[in-house]
């Protein structure tokens, strides 16, 4: 009997790996999966129903049934596991074999792994993938980084399995080294910001306007037909309708209000701090997940001090209108901040990113896909080096037109003690960015006063220091 040789190997047959195997098979590729977890292997073998797919928990069998040069995708949890898998594989890999890490690995790990494997002429690519379970199955957005020539070996397959937006595949080579994983990290930072903003809108409408889940479903569904059209708004609308399997309630009312995270949002904030790029809405989103997890302390504080006491007497429909505008305004600022970070990182890490391409491949398949990305793409197509989208005519206009809503919503939140920190961060970012003057002169004076740190002047060149009348 002729032995089957598989086009691709997939290591990690969990949520993402297993679904991507099916997607690749649908597109005509043969794939053998490997997982340490025997039950994942058995499930795939039992359910595949096609000879194009096989699975094993025997590494030798996995490697021996792959075509050469081997092309292997890893979809295992990020961190040490990726290093462990690479160490296990490396003795069996040869020149020109290609290993691709599709997980959410930290970009600095990707740089290290690429360098180590290239020493043995084994190619390595860090590839971001987004779209969750359904995306992996039916078409994700794919963010590949690494050597361009190596990308070309797999470009056809990646295009085939990716999502399509206006018939264009949501994948393109992004840049060398860790470019793909860096872009995926910022994608996730944006994801954090969007989710926090949507949660704040929910909080306001639920507490202030006392909206039921049915009403919230109607409002979010309607929003999804307008400027806010996006995957996250769409799934949010549906979440409000989901029944609980254990009680008579809706599931949303039974889920503990304590958010978890795997780190990609915090990595985005951390690197933005290192590169001195302000991304306050993403920073706040990370902090709010942290704060939500202090559930016990929050409950004690609530007993001691009480919470918001809302007696909203305004018009519900007006509030819904203002919240829609506030969300649009603040959602724009999240993309603005993420893209500004990418521009700086592109130069610093020599990725030479094309922001137009990134916006284009985020239009389909991924968690942050939104109608707005078409406008973002268009702005970077006209001005590829644009440092901040706010400087484009189109985006300054959008923000100016929706600022009234966010000001009203923040006033409402503050008035009733309902926290809207990400919206506040969004507005403060906008107001600061468009301020020709900020009170940073006072900060410079204080620094020079207490620490002789010097300052620059606004009327002549040079570095200055004042002998301040310090208190003894
Ligand atoms: N889930 C999502 O929506 C998305 C996830 N990602 C990223 O993709 C990667 C995979 O995620 P996901 O599919 O959700 O994770 P899962 O935990 O669902 O799947 C990972 C699989 O890898 C297996 N595994 C663990 N260690 C090894 C090993 N040493 N050798 C072989 N197999 C191993 C696990 O087995 P076991 O169960 O026994 O541990 C599990 O079956 C992660 O980096 C994640 O951040 C990216 C985009 C979206
Ligand atoms: O990459 C993803 C989507 O693009 C994952 O779903 C993301 O890792 C979820 O992150 P977290 O668990 O931190 O919320």
Short mmCIF file of C-alpha atoms and ligand atoms in Angstrom, two decimals:
data_model
loop_
_atom_site.label_atom_id
_atom_site.label_comp_id
_atom_site.label_asym_id
_atom_site.label_seq_id
_atom_site.Cartn_x
_atom_site.Cartn_y
_atom_site.Cartn_z
CA UNK A 1 0.00 0.00 0.00
CA UNK A 2 1.31 3.44 -0.90
CA UNK A 3 2.24 5.40 2.22
CA UNK A 4 0.48 8.75 2.52
CA UNK A 5 2.74 11.72 3.00
CA UNK A 6 1.09 14.79 4.47
CA UNK A 7 1.56 18.35 3.19
CA UNK A 8 1.50 19.89 6.66
CA UNK A 9 1.92 18.93 10.29
CA UNK A 10 -0.10 20.55 13.07
CA UNK A 11 1.16 20.41 16.65
CA UNK A 12 -1.57 21.20 19.18
CA UNK A 13 -5.08 19.98 18.41
CA UNK A 14 -7.02 22.19 20.82
CA UNK A 15 -9.52 24.92 19.96
CA UNK A 16 -7.45 26.57 17.23
CA UNK A 17 -5.28 23.72 15.92
CA UNK A 18 -8.09 21.24 15.38
CA UNK A 19 -10.30 23.76 13.57
CA UNK A 20 -7.45 24.93 11.38
CA UNK A 21 -6.74 21.31 10.39
CA UNK A 22 -10.34 21.00 9.13
CA UNK A 23 -10.06 24.34 7.33
CA UNK A 24 -6.82 23.26 5.60
CA UNK A 25 -8.35 19.95 4.61
CA UNK A 26 -11.42 21.70 3.15
CA UNK A 27 -9.00 23.67 1.01
CA UNK A 28 -7.36 20.55 -0.40
CA UNK A 29 -4.35 20.16 1.87
CA UNK A 30 -3.43 16.97 3.70
CA UNK A 31 -2.58 17.45 7.37
CA UNK A 32 -1.35 15.21 10.16
CA UNK A 33 -1.96 16.45 13.68
CA UNK A 34 0.09 15.75 16.78
CA UNK A 35 -0.91 16.37 20.38
CA UNK A 36 0.37 15.12 23.70
CA UNK A 37 -3.23 14.91 24.78
CA UNK A 38 -4.44 11.53 23.48
CA UNK A 39 -8.10 12.45 23.72
CA UNK A 40 -7.61 15.34 21.26
CA UNK A 41 -5.90 12.91 18.88
CA UNK A 42 -8.64 10.29 19.19
CA UNK A 43 -11.40 12.87 18.69
CA UNK A 44 -9.82 14.21 15.52
CA UNK A 45 -9.18 10.71 14.15
CA UNK A 46 -12.73 9.64 14.90
CA UNK A 47 -14.45 12.75 13.59
CA UNK A 48 -12.27 13.74 10.61
CA UNK A 49 -14.08 11.53 8.11
CA UNK A 50 -11.47 12.14 5.41
CA UNK A 51 -8.13 10.61 4.47
CA UNK A 52 -6.76 14.12 4.11
CA UNK A 53 -6.57 14.29 7.91
CA UNK A 54 -4.77 12.05 10.35
CA UNK A 55 -3.58 12.43 13.93
CA UNK A 56 -1.12 10.80 16.29
CA UNK A 57 0.48 11.21 19.69
CA UNK A 58 3.63 9.47 18.45
CA UNK A 59 6.16 12.10 17.41
CA UNK A 60 8.11 9.67 15.18
CA UNK A 61 5.01 8.73 13.25
CA UNK A 62 4.13 12.42 12.92
CA UNK A 63 7.54 13.34 11.54
CA UNK A 64 7.91 10.31 9.29
CA UNK A 65 4.62 10.85 7.53
CA UNK A 66 5.35 14.46 6.58
CA UNK A 67 6.52 15.45 3.10
CA UNK A 68 10.01 16.95 2.95
CA UNK A 69 11.06 19.64 3.45
CA UNK A 70 8.72 19.52 6.41
CA UNK A 71 6.26 22.32 7.12
CA UNK A 72 4.92 22.26 10.68
CA UNK A 73 2.47 24.60 12.38
CA UNK A 74 2.40 24.92 16.17
CA UNK A 75 -0.82 25.92 17.93
CA UNK A 76 0.08 25.28 21.55
CA UNK A 77 -0.15 27.65 24.53
CA UNK A 78 2.46 30.44 24.38
CA UNK A 79 5.54 30.47 26.60
CA UNK A 80 7.61 27.53 27.82
CA UNK A 81 5.49 24.95 25.95
CA UNK A 82 6.58 26.47 22.61
CA UNK A 83 10.25 26.14 23.65
CA UNK A 84 9.64 22.58 24.81
CA UNK A 85 8.04 21.62 21.50
CA UNK A 86 10.89 23.22 19.54
CA UNK A 87 13.49 21.36 21.65
CA UNK A 88 11.72 18.06 21.01
CA UNK A 89 11.45 18.68 17.27
CA UNK A 90 14.83 20.21 16.56
CA UNK A 91 16.92 17.00 16.47
CA UNK A 92 14.60 15.66 13.74
CA UNK A 93 14.48 18.79 11.59
CA UNK A 94 16.78 19.43 8.64
CA UNK A 95 17.85 22.28 6.42
CA UNK A 96 14.91 24.09 4.81
CA UNK A 97 12.30 22.58 7.07
CA UNK A 98 9.85 25.24 8.20
CA UNK A 99 8.35 25.63 11.64
CA UNK A 100 5.55 28.17 12.11
CA UNK A 101 4.31 29.33 15.49
CA UNK A 102 0.68 30.41 15.09
CA UNK A 103 0.16 30.95 18.85
CA UNK A 104 0.13 34.22 20.76
CA UNK A 105 3.85 34.21 21.49
CA UNK A 106 5.65 37.26 22.81
CA UNK A 107 7.51 38.94 19.95
CA UNK A 108 10.84 38.87 21.78
CA UNK A 109 10.53 35.07 22.15
CA UNK A 110 9.89 34.86 18.41
CA UNK A 111 13.08 36.82 17.67
CA UNK A 112 15.10 34.51 19.91
CA UNK A 113 13.60 31.33 18.41
CA UNK A 114 14.08 32.56 14.81
CA UNK A 115 17.75 33.30 15.46
CA UNK A 116 18.36 29.95 17.16
CA UNK A 117 16.71 27.92 14.40
CA UNK A 118 18.28 29.87 11.54
CA UNK A 119 21.69 28.80 12.93
CA UNK A 120 20.71 25.28 11.84
CA UNK A 121 19.19 26.55 8.56
CA UNK A 122 15.73 25.64 9.88
CA UNK A 123 13.25 28.33 8.97
CA UNK A 124 10.95 29.82 11.56
CA UNK A 125 7.98 32.12 11.21
CA UNK A 126 5.95 33.86 13.91
CA UNK A 127 2.39 34.03 12.65
CA UNK A 128 -0.48 35.78 14.42
CA UNK A 129 -3.92 34.32 13.88
CA UNK A 130 -7.24 35.74 15.01
CA UNK A 131 -10.86 34.77 14.79
CA UNK A 132 -11.22 32.30 17.63
CA UNK A 133 -12.72 28.87 17.07
CA UNK A 134 -15.00 29.83 14.18
CA UNK A 135 -12.32 31.89 12.50
CA UNK A 136 -9.86 29.00 12.56
CA UNK A 137 -12.54 26.71 11.11
CA UNK A 138 -13.95 28.97 8.38
CA UNK A 139 -11.36 31.69 7.78
CA UNK A 140 -9.21 33.62 10.23
CA UNK A 141 -7.21 36.79 9.76
CA UNK A 142 -3.58 35.71 9.52
CA UNK A 143 -0.58 37.92 10.38
CA UNK A 144 2.65 36.29 9.18
CA UNK A 145 6.14 37.57 9.92
CA UNK A 146 9.54 36.14 9.07
CA UNK A 147 11.70 35.83 5.95
CA UNK A 148 9.67 36.90 2.90
CA UNK A 149 11.02 34.09 0.70
CA UNK A 150 9.94 31.55 3.29
CA UNK A 151 6.48 33.13 3.47
CA UNK A 152 6.14 32.62 -0.27
CA UNK A 153 6.38 28.84 0.27
CA UNK A 154 3.17 28.87 2.29
CA UNK A 155 1.44 31.97 0.88
CA UNK A 156 -0.95 30.00 -1.31
CA UNK A 157 -2.13 27.80 1.57
CA UNK A 158 -2.49 30.77 3.95
CA UNK A 159 -4.50 32.71 1.38
CA UNK A 160 -6.75 29.70 0.82
CA UNK A 161 -7.58 29.17 4.50
CA UNK A 162 -7.83 32.85 5.46
CA UNK A 163 -10.99 34.93 5.72
CA UNK A 164 -11.89 37.03 2.70
CA UNK A 165 -12.94 40.68 2.87
CA UNK A 166 -14.37 41.99 -0.40
CA UNK A 167 -12.88 38.84 -1.99
CA UNK A 168 -9.37 39.77 -0.78
CA UNK A 169 -7.61 37.24 1.46
CA UNK A 170 -7.09 38.48 5.01
CA UNK A 171 -3.41 37.57 5.01
CA UNK A 172 -0.26 39.16 3.71
CA UNK A 173 3.41 39.09 4.61
CA UNK A 174 3.87 41.79 7.23
CA UNK A 175 7.60 42.02 7.75
CA UNK A 176 10.72 40.22 8.91
CA UNK A 177 11.42 38.55 12.25
CA UNK A 178 8.70 39.00 14.83
CA UNK A 179 6.59 41.47 12.76
CA UNK A 180 3.63 39.07 12.63
CA UNK A 181 3.57 38.42 16.35
CA UNK A 182 4.02 42.13 17.12
CA UNK A 183 1.03 43.02 14.93
CA UNK A 184 -1.02 40.25 16.60
CA UNK A 185 -0.06 41.59 20.03
CA UNK A 186 -1.31 45.07 19.10
CA UNK A 187 -4.43 43.50 17.58
CA UNK A 188 -5.12 41.99 20.99
CA UNK A 189 -4.38 45.30 22.75
CA UNK A 190 -7.02 46.91 20.52
CA UNK A 191 -9.32 43.96 21.33
CA UNK A 192 -8.93 44.71 25.06
CA UNK A 193 -9.74 48.41 24.50
CA UNK A 194 -12.84 47.68 22.41
CA UNK A 195 -14.16 45.12 24.90
CA UNK A 196 -13.75 47.52 27.84
CA UNK A 197 -15.52 50.34 25.97
CA UNK A 198 -18.43 48.05 25.04
CA UNK A 199 -18.61 46.90 28.67
CA UNK A 200 -18.83 50.53 29.82
CA UNK A 201 -21.67 51.19 27.37
CA UNK A 202 -23.45 48.12 28.78
CA UNK A 203 -22.89 49.34 32.35
CA UNK A 204 -24.40 52.75 31.60
CA UNK A 205 -27.42 51.42 29.76
CA UNK A 206 -28.08 48.69 32.33
CA UNK A 207 -27.64 50.88 35.43
CA UNK A 208 -28.67 54.31 34.22
CA UNK A 209 -31.43 53.48 31.80
CA UNK A 210 -32.35 50.24 33.63
CA UNK A 211 -32.43 48.38 30.32
CA UNK A 212 -33.36 44.72 30.22
CA UNK A 213 -31.33 42.14 28.32
CA UNK A 214 -33.97 42.15 25.60
CA UNK A 215 -33.69 45.92 25.25
CA UNK A 216 -29.89 45.73 25.24
CA UNK A 217 -30.07 43.12 22.50
CA UNK A 218 -32.26 45.42 20.41
CA UNK A 219 -30.00 48.44 20.94
CA UNK A 220 -26.75 46.61 20.13
CA UNK A 221 -28.32 44.90 17.10
CA UNK A 222 -29.42 48.28 15.78
CA UNK A 223 -25.97 49.75 16.41
CA UNK A 224 -24.50 46.89 14.44
CA UNK A 225 -26.38 48.11 11.39
CA UNK A 226 -24.70 51.52 11.50
CA UNK A 227 -21.24 53.07 11.94
CA UNK A 228 -20.48 50.73 14.84
CA UNK A 229 -20.85 47.61 12.69
CA UNK A 230 -18.30 45.12 13.97
CA UNK A 231 -17.86 41.57 15.16
CA UNK A 232 -17.68 42.52 18.85
CA UNK A 233 -20.88 44.60 18.75
CA UNK A 234 -22.59 41.75 16.89
CA UNK A 235 -21.64 39.06 19.40
CA UNK A 236 -22.48 41.39 22.28
CA UNK A 237 -26.03 41.77 20.94
CA UNK A 238 -26.38 37.99 20.84
CA UNK A 239 -24.82 37.44 24.27
CA UNK A 240 -27.74 39.29 25.91
CA UNK A 241 -30.16 36.71 24.50
CA UNK A 242 -28.27 33.58 25.52
CA UNK A 243 -30.22 31.50 28.04
CA UNK A 244 -28.50 29.90 31.01
CA UNK A 245 -28.46 26.10 30.95
CA UNK A 246 -28.62 25.80 34.74
CA UNK A 247 -31.22 28.37 35.78
CA UNK A 248 -34.07 30.37 34.27
CA UNK A 249 -31.90 33.47 33.84
CA UNK A 250 -29.93 34.78 30.93
CA UNK A 251 -26.33 33.58 31.14
CA UNK A 252 -24.97 37.15 31.20
CA UNK A 253 -26.57 37.64 34.64
CA UNK A 254 -24.95 34.49 36.04
CA UNK A 255 -21.35 35.13 34.89
CA UNK A 256 -19.03 36.35 37.66
CA UNK A 257 -17.87 39.93 37.09
CA UNK A 258 -14.16 39.13 37.31
CA UNK A 259 -12.26 39.21 34.00
CA UNK A 260 -9.33 36.96 33.18
CA UNK A 261 -6.46 37.59 30.78
CA UNK A 262 -3.59 35.74 29.18
CA UNK A 263 -1.22 38.70 28.90
CA UNK A 264 -1.29 40.07 25.36
CA UNK A 265 -3.05 43.30 26.42
CA UNK A 266 -0.51 43.94 29.16
CA UNK A 267 2.35 43.19 26.72
CA UNK A 268 0.95 45.85 24.38
CA UNK A 269 0.86 48.42 27.18
CA UNK A 270 4.31 47.41 28.36
CA UNK A 271 5.90 47.80 24.95
CA UNK A 272 4.06 51.06 24.29
CA UNK A 273 5.50 52.39 27.57
CA UNK A 274 8.98 51.27 26.46
CA UNK A 275 8.55 53.00 23.11
CA UNK A 276 6.93 56.05 24.78
CA UNK A 277 3.76 55.81 22.72
CA UNK A 278 0.63 56.85 24.65
CA UNK A 279 -2.12 54.22 24.38
CA UNK A 280 -4.20 55.14 27.47
CA UNK A 281 -7.43 53.39 26.45
CA UNK A 282 -5.61 50.06 26.14
CA UNK A 283 -3.74 50.69 29.42
CA UNK A 284 -7.06 51.40 31.15
CA UNK A 285 -8.65 48.28 29.66
CA UNK A 286 -5.85 46.15 31.13
CA UNK A 287 -6.16 47.90 34.52
CA UNK A 288 -9.92 47.44 34.55
CA UNK A 289 -9.57 43.68 33.98
CA UNK A 290 -7.12 43.70 36.91
CA UNK A 291 -9.50 45.77 39.05
CA UNK A 292 -12.47 43.56 38.22
CA UNK A 293 -10.55 40.59 39.58
CA UNK A 294 -10.42 42.22 43.05
CA UNK A 295 -13.97 41.00 43.50
CA UNK A 296 -13.79 40.35 47.24
CA UNK A 297 -12.22 43.72 48.04
CA UNK A 298 -14.76 45.47 45.82
CA UNK A 299 -17.57 43.84 47.74
CA UNK A 300 -16.14 44.97 51.08
CA UNK A 301 -15.68 48.50 49.74
CA UNK A 302 -19.25 48.42 48.45
CA UNK A 303 -20.54 47.47 51.89
CA UNK A 304 -18.50 50.31 53.43
CA UNK A 305 -19.25 53.05 50.95
CA UNK A 306 -22.13 51.93 48.76
CA UNK A 307 -22.13 52.14 45.00
CA UNK A 308 -23.68 54.38 42.44
CA UNK A 309 -27.20 55.51 43.23
CA UNK A 310 -28.91 56.14 40.01
CA UNK A 311 -32.12 58.05 39.61
CA UNK A 312 -32.00 58.73 35.92
CA UNK A 313 -34.89 60.86 34.84
CA UNK A 314 -33.73 61.73 31.35
CA UNK A 315 -34.92 60.29 28.07
CA UNK A 316 -33.71 56.69 27.53
CA UNK A 317 -33.70 57.12 23.76
CA UNK A 318 -31.49 60.19 24.03
CA UNK A 319 -29.09 58.27 26.26
CA UNK A 320 -28.93 55.42 23.75
CA UNK A 321 -28.12 57.93 21.01
CA UNK A 322 -25.37 59.58 23.05
CA UNK A 323 -23.86 56.25 24.09
CA UNK A 324 -23.75 55.18 20.44
CA UNK A 325 -21.83 58.35 19.59
CA UNK A 326 -19.57 57.96 22.63
CA UNK A 327 -18.76 54.40 21.64
CA UNK A 328 -17.98 55.42 18.07
CA UNK A 329 -15.71 58.22 19.27
CA UNK A 330 -13.86 56.08 21.79
CA UNK A 331 -13.59 53.03 19.52
CA UNK A 332 -11.89 55.27 16.94
CA UNK A 333 -9.33 56.33 19.54
CA UNK A 334 -8.44 52.68 20.31
CA UNK A 335 -7.60 52.01 16.66
CA UNK A 336 -5.81 55.39 16.53
CA UNK A 337 -3.62 54.39 19.49
CA UNK A 338 -2.91 50.87 18.22
CA UNK A 339 -1.94 52.14 14.76
CA UNK A 340 0.26 54.89 16.25
CA UNK A 341 2.09 52.21 18.25
CA UNK A 342 2.58 50.11 15.11
CA UNK A 343 4.10 53.09 13.25
CA UNK A 344 6.68 53.66 15.98
CA UNK A 345 7.41 49.95 16.49
CA UNK A 346 7.84 49.51 12.74
CA UNK A 347 10.79 51.93 12.74
CA UNK A 348 12.24 50.84 16.08
CA UNK A 349 12.22 47.12 15.24
CA UNK A 350 12.84 47.60 11.48
CA UNK A 351 9.65 45.78 10.49
CA UNK A 352 8.81 48.28 7.71
CA UNK A 353 5.11 47.64 8.33
CA UNK A 354 2.52 48.79 5.81
CA UNK A 355 -0.39 49.99 7.92
CA UNK A 356 -2.69 49.97 4.92
CA UNK A 357 -2.09 46.20 4.58
CA UNK A 358 -2.64 45.61 8.30
CA UNK A 359 -5.97 47.46 8.25
CA UNK A 360 -6.91 45.46 5.14
CA UNK A 361 -6.26 42.03 6.69
CA UNK A 362 -8.10 43.03 9.87
CA UNK A 363 -11.31 43.70 7.88
CA UNK A 364 -12.28 40.03 7.97
CA UNK A 365 -11.88 36.97 10.15
CA UNK A 366 -10.44 38.60 13.27
CA UNK A 367 -11.99 39.64 16.56
CA UNK A 368 -11.47 43.38 15.90
CA UNK A 369 -12.99 43.36 12.41
CA UNK A 370 -15.20 46.39 11.92
CA UNK A 371 -16.61 48.61 9.19
CA UNK A 372 -14.26 51.33 10.45
CA UNK A 373 -11.23 49.39 9.20
CA UNK A 374 -12.13 50.24 5.61
CA UNK A 375 -11.74 53.95 6.50
CA UNK A 376 -8.50 53.22 8.35
CA UNK A 377 -7.18 51.39 5.33
CA UNK A 378 -8.12 54.27 3.10
CA UNK A 379 -6.39 56.83 5.38
CA UNK A 380 -3.10 54.87 5.32
CA UNK A 381 -3.40 54.29 1.59
CA UNK A 382 -3.42 58.07 1.10
CA UNK A 383 -0.73 58.74 3.75
CA UNK A 384 1.34 55.60 4.45
CA UNK A 385 3.59 57.36 6.99
CA UNK A 386 0.77 59.05 8.90
CA UNK A 387 1.97 59.04 12.52
CA UNK A 388 -1.50 59.43 14.01
CA UNK A 389 -4.88 58.92 12.35
CA UNK A 390 -6.22 62.00 14.17
CA UNK A 391 -4.08 64.07 11.82
CA UNK A 392 -6.01 62.78 8.80
CA UNK A 393 -8.89 64.91 7.58
CA UNK A 394 -11.30 61.95 7.63
CA UNK A 395 -10.61 60.92 11.22
CA UNK A 396 -10.39 64.42 12.71
CA UNK A 397 -13.82 65.01 11.17
CA UNK A 398 -15.25 61.78 12.63
CA UNK A 399 -13.98 62.68 16.11
CA UNK A 400 -15.14 66.28 15.96
CA UNK A 401 -18.60 65.12 14.90
CA UNK A 402 -19.00 62.56 17.68
CA UNK A 403 -17.38 64.40 20.58
CA UNK A 404 -20.67 65.84 21.83
CA UNK A 405 -21.95 62.34 22.60
CA UNK A 406 -18.92 61.28 24.59
CA UNK A 407 -18.93 64.48 26.64
CA UNK A 408 -22.60 63.94 27.55
CA UNK A 409 -22.06 60.27 28.38
CA UNK A 410 -19.05 60.96 30.59
CA UNK A 411 -21.00 63.65 32.44
CA UNK A 412 -23.79 61.15 32.99
CA UNK A 413 -21.42 58.45 34.23
CA UNK A 414 -19.59 60.84 36.55
CA UNK A 415 -22.87 62.29 37.84
CA UNK A 416 -24.21 58.90 38.85
CA UNK A 417 -20.90 57.36 39.92
CA UNK A 418 -20.85 54.83 37.10
CA UNK A 419 -17.24 54.22 36.05
CA UNK A 420 -16.48 54.93 32.40
CA UNK A 421 -12.66 55.07 32.60
CA UNK A 422 -11.86 53.97 29.06
CA UNK A 423 -14.28 56.52 27.60
CA UNK A 424 -12.72 59.17 29.82
CA UNK A 425 -9.27 58.07 28.67
CA UNK A 426 -10.39 58.28 25.06
CA UNK A 427 -11.70 61.82 25.45
CA UNK A 428 -8.69 62.98 27.47
CA UNK A 429 -6.37 61.55 24.81
CA UNK A 430 -8.24 63.47 22.11
CA UNK A 431 -8.36 66.70 24.11
CA UNK A 432 -4.68 66.43 24.99
CA UNK A 433 -3.58 65.47 21.48
CA UNK A 434 -5.31 68.50 19.99
CA UNK A 435 -3.96 70.88 22.67
CA UNK A 436 -1.31 73.16 21.25
CA UNK A 437 -0.34 73.83 24.84
CA UNK A 438 -0.27 71.40 27.75
CA UNK A 439 0.80 72.11 31.35
CA UNK A 440 4.00 70.12 30.88
CA UNK A 441 5.95 73.36 31.44
CA UNK A 442 5.02 73.08 35.11
CA UNK A 443 6.24 69.48 35.24
CA UNK A 444 9.54 70.59 33.72
CA UNK A 445 9.79 73.42 36.29
CA UNK A 446 9.16 70.98 39.15
CA UNK A 447 11.78 68.56 37.80
CA UNK A 448 14.33 71.31 37.50
CA UNK A 449 13.44 72.67 40.96
CA UNK A 450 13.79 69.42 42.90
CA UNK A 451 16.41 67.66 40.79
CA UNK A 452 18.19 70.16 38.51
CA UNK A 453 16.93 68.16 35.53
CA UNK A 454 17.00 71.26 33.27
CA UNK A 455 14.40 72.41 30.75
CA UNK A 456 14.05 73.88 27.27
CA UNK A 457 12.50 77.33 26.69
CA UNK A 458 9.78 78.37 24.27
CA UNK A 459 11.58 81.58 23.23
CA UNK A 460 15.16 80.45 22.53
CA UNK A 461 17.27 77.36 21.81
CA UNK A 462 19.31 75.62 24.46
CA UNK A 463 19.13 73.75 27.75
CA UNK A 464 18.47 75.81 30.87
CA UNK A 465 18.56 75.47 34.64
CA UNK A 466 17.15 77.90 37.21
CA UNK A 467 18.40 78.46 40.75
CA UNK A 468 14.97 78.00 42.35
CA UNK A 469 14.10 79.49 45.74
CA UNK A 470 13.96 76.09 47.37
CA UNK A 471 12.47 75.60 50.83
CA UNK A 472 15.16 74.42 53.23
N1 LIG B 1 -8.52 30.26 21.53
C1 LIG B 1 -8.47 31.35 20.81
O1 LIG B 1 -9.48 32.03 20.54
C2 LIG B 1 -7.17 31.80 20.23
C3 LIG B 1 -5.97 31.29 20.65
N2 LIG B 1 -4.80 31.72 20.09
C4 LIG B 1 -3.52 31.18 20.51
O2 LIG B 1 -3.33 29.92 19.88
C5 LIG B 1 -2.59 29.04 20.73
C6 LIG B 1 -3.41 27.79 20.98
O3 LIG B 1 -4.61 28.19 21.59
P1 LIG B 1 -5.84 27.19 21.82
O4 LIG B 1 -6.03 26.32 20.62
O5 LIG B 1 -6.96 28.04 22.29
O6 LIG B 1 -5.27 26.32 23.03
P2 LIG B 1 -5.81 24.92 23.59
O7 LIG B 1 -5.37 24.84 24.99
O8 LIG B 1 -7.24 24.74 23.26
O9 LIG B 1 -5.00 23.85 22.72
C7 LIG B 1 -3.62 23.63 22.86
C8 LIG B 1 -3.35 22.16 22.63
O10 LIG B 1 -1.94 21.94 22.68
C9 LIG B 1 -1.73 20.76 23.48
N3 LIG B 1 -0.38 20.75 23.99
C10 LIG B 1 0.11 21.30 25.12
N4 LIG B 1 1.42 21.05 25.24
C11 LIG B 1 1.78 20.31 24.16
C12 LIG B 1 2.98 19.74 23.73
N5 LIG B 1 4.11 19.92 24.42
N6 LIG B 1 3.00 19.04 22.58
C13 LIG B 1 1.85 18.88 21.87
N7 LIG B 1 0.66 19.38 22.24
C14 LIG B 1 0.63 20.10 23.37
C15 LIG B 1 -2.79 20.88 24.55
O11 LIG B 1 -2.97 19.68 25.23
P3 LIG B 1 -3.57 19.76 26.74
O12 LIG B 1 -4.99 20.12 26.58
O13 LIG B 1 -3.37 18.38 27.29
O14 LIG B 1 -2.76 20.76 27.47
C16 LIG B 1 -4.00 21.27 23.72
O15 LIG B 1 -4.62 20.17 23.13
C17 LIG B 1 -2.29 29.86 21.99
O16 LIG B 1 -1.05 30.49 21.86
C18 LIG B 1 -3.39 30.90 22.00
O17 LIG B 1 -3.05 32.06 22.71
C19 LIG B 1 -4.78 32.63 19.07
C20 LIG B 1 -5.94 33.16 18.61
C21 LIG B 1 -7.22 32.83 19.16
O1 LIG B 2 -5.89 36.02 20.52
C1 LIG B 2 -7.06 35.93 20.77
C2 LIG B 2 -8.07 36.52 19.86
O2 LIG B 2 -7.51 37.34 18.93
C3 LIG B 2 -7.50 35.27 22.03
O3 LIG B 2 -8.83 34.99 22.03
C4 LIG B 2 -7.00 36.12 23.12
O4 LIG B 2 -5.77 35.51 23.53
C5 LIG B 2 -7.84 36.19 24.34
O5 LIG B 2 -7.04 36.90 25.23
P1 LIG B 2 -7.36 37.02 26.77
O6 LIG B 2 -7.54 35.59 27.27
O7 LIG B 2 -6.18 37.71 27.34
O8 LIG B 2 -8.63 37.81 26.85
#
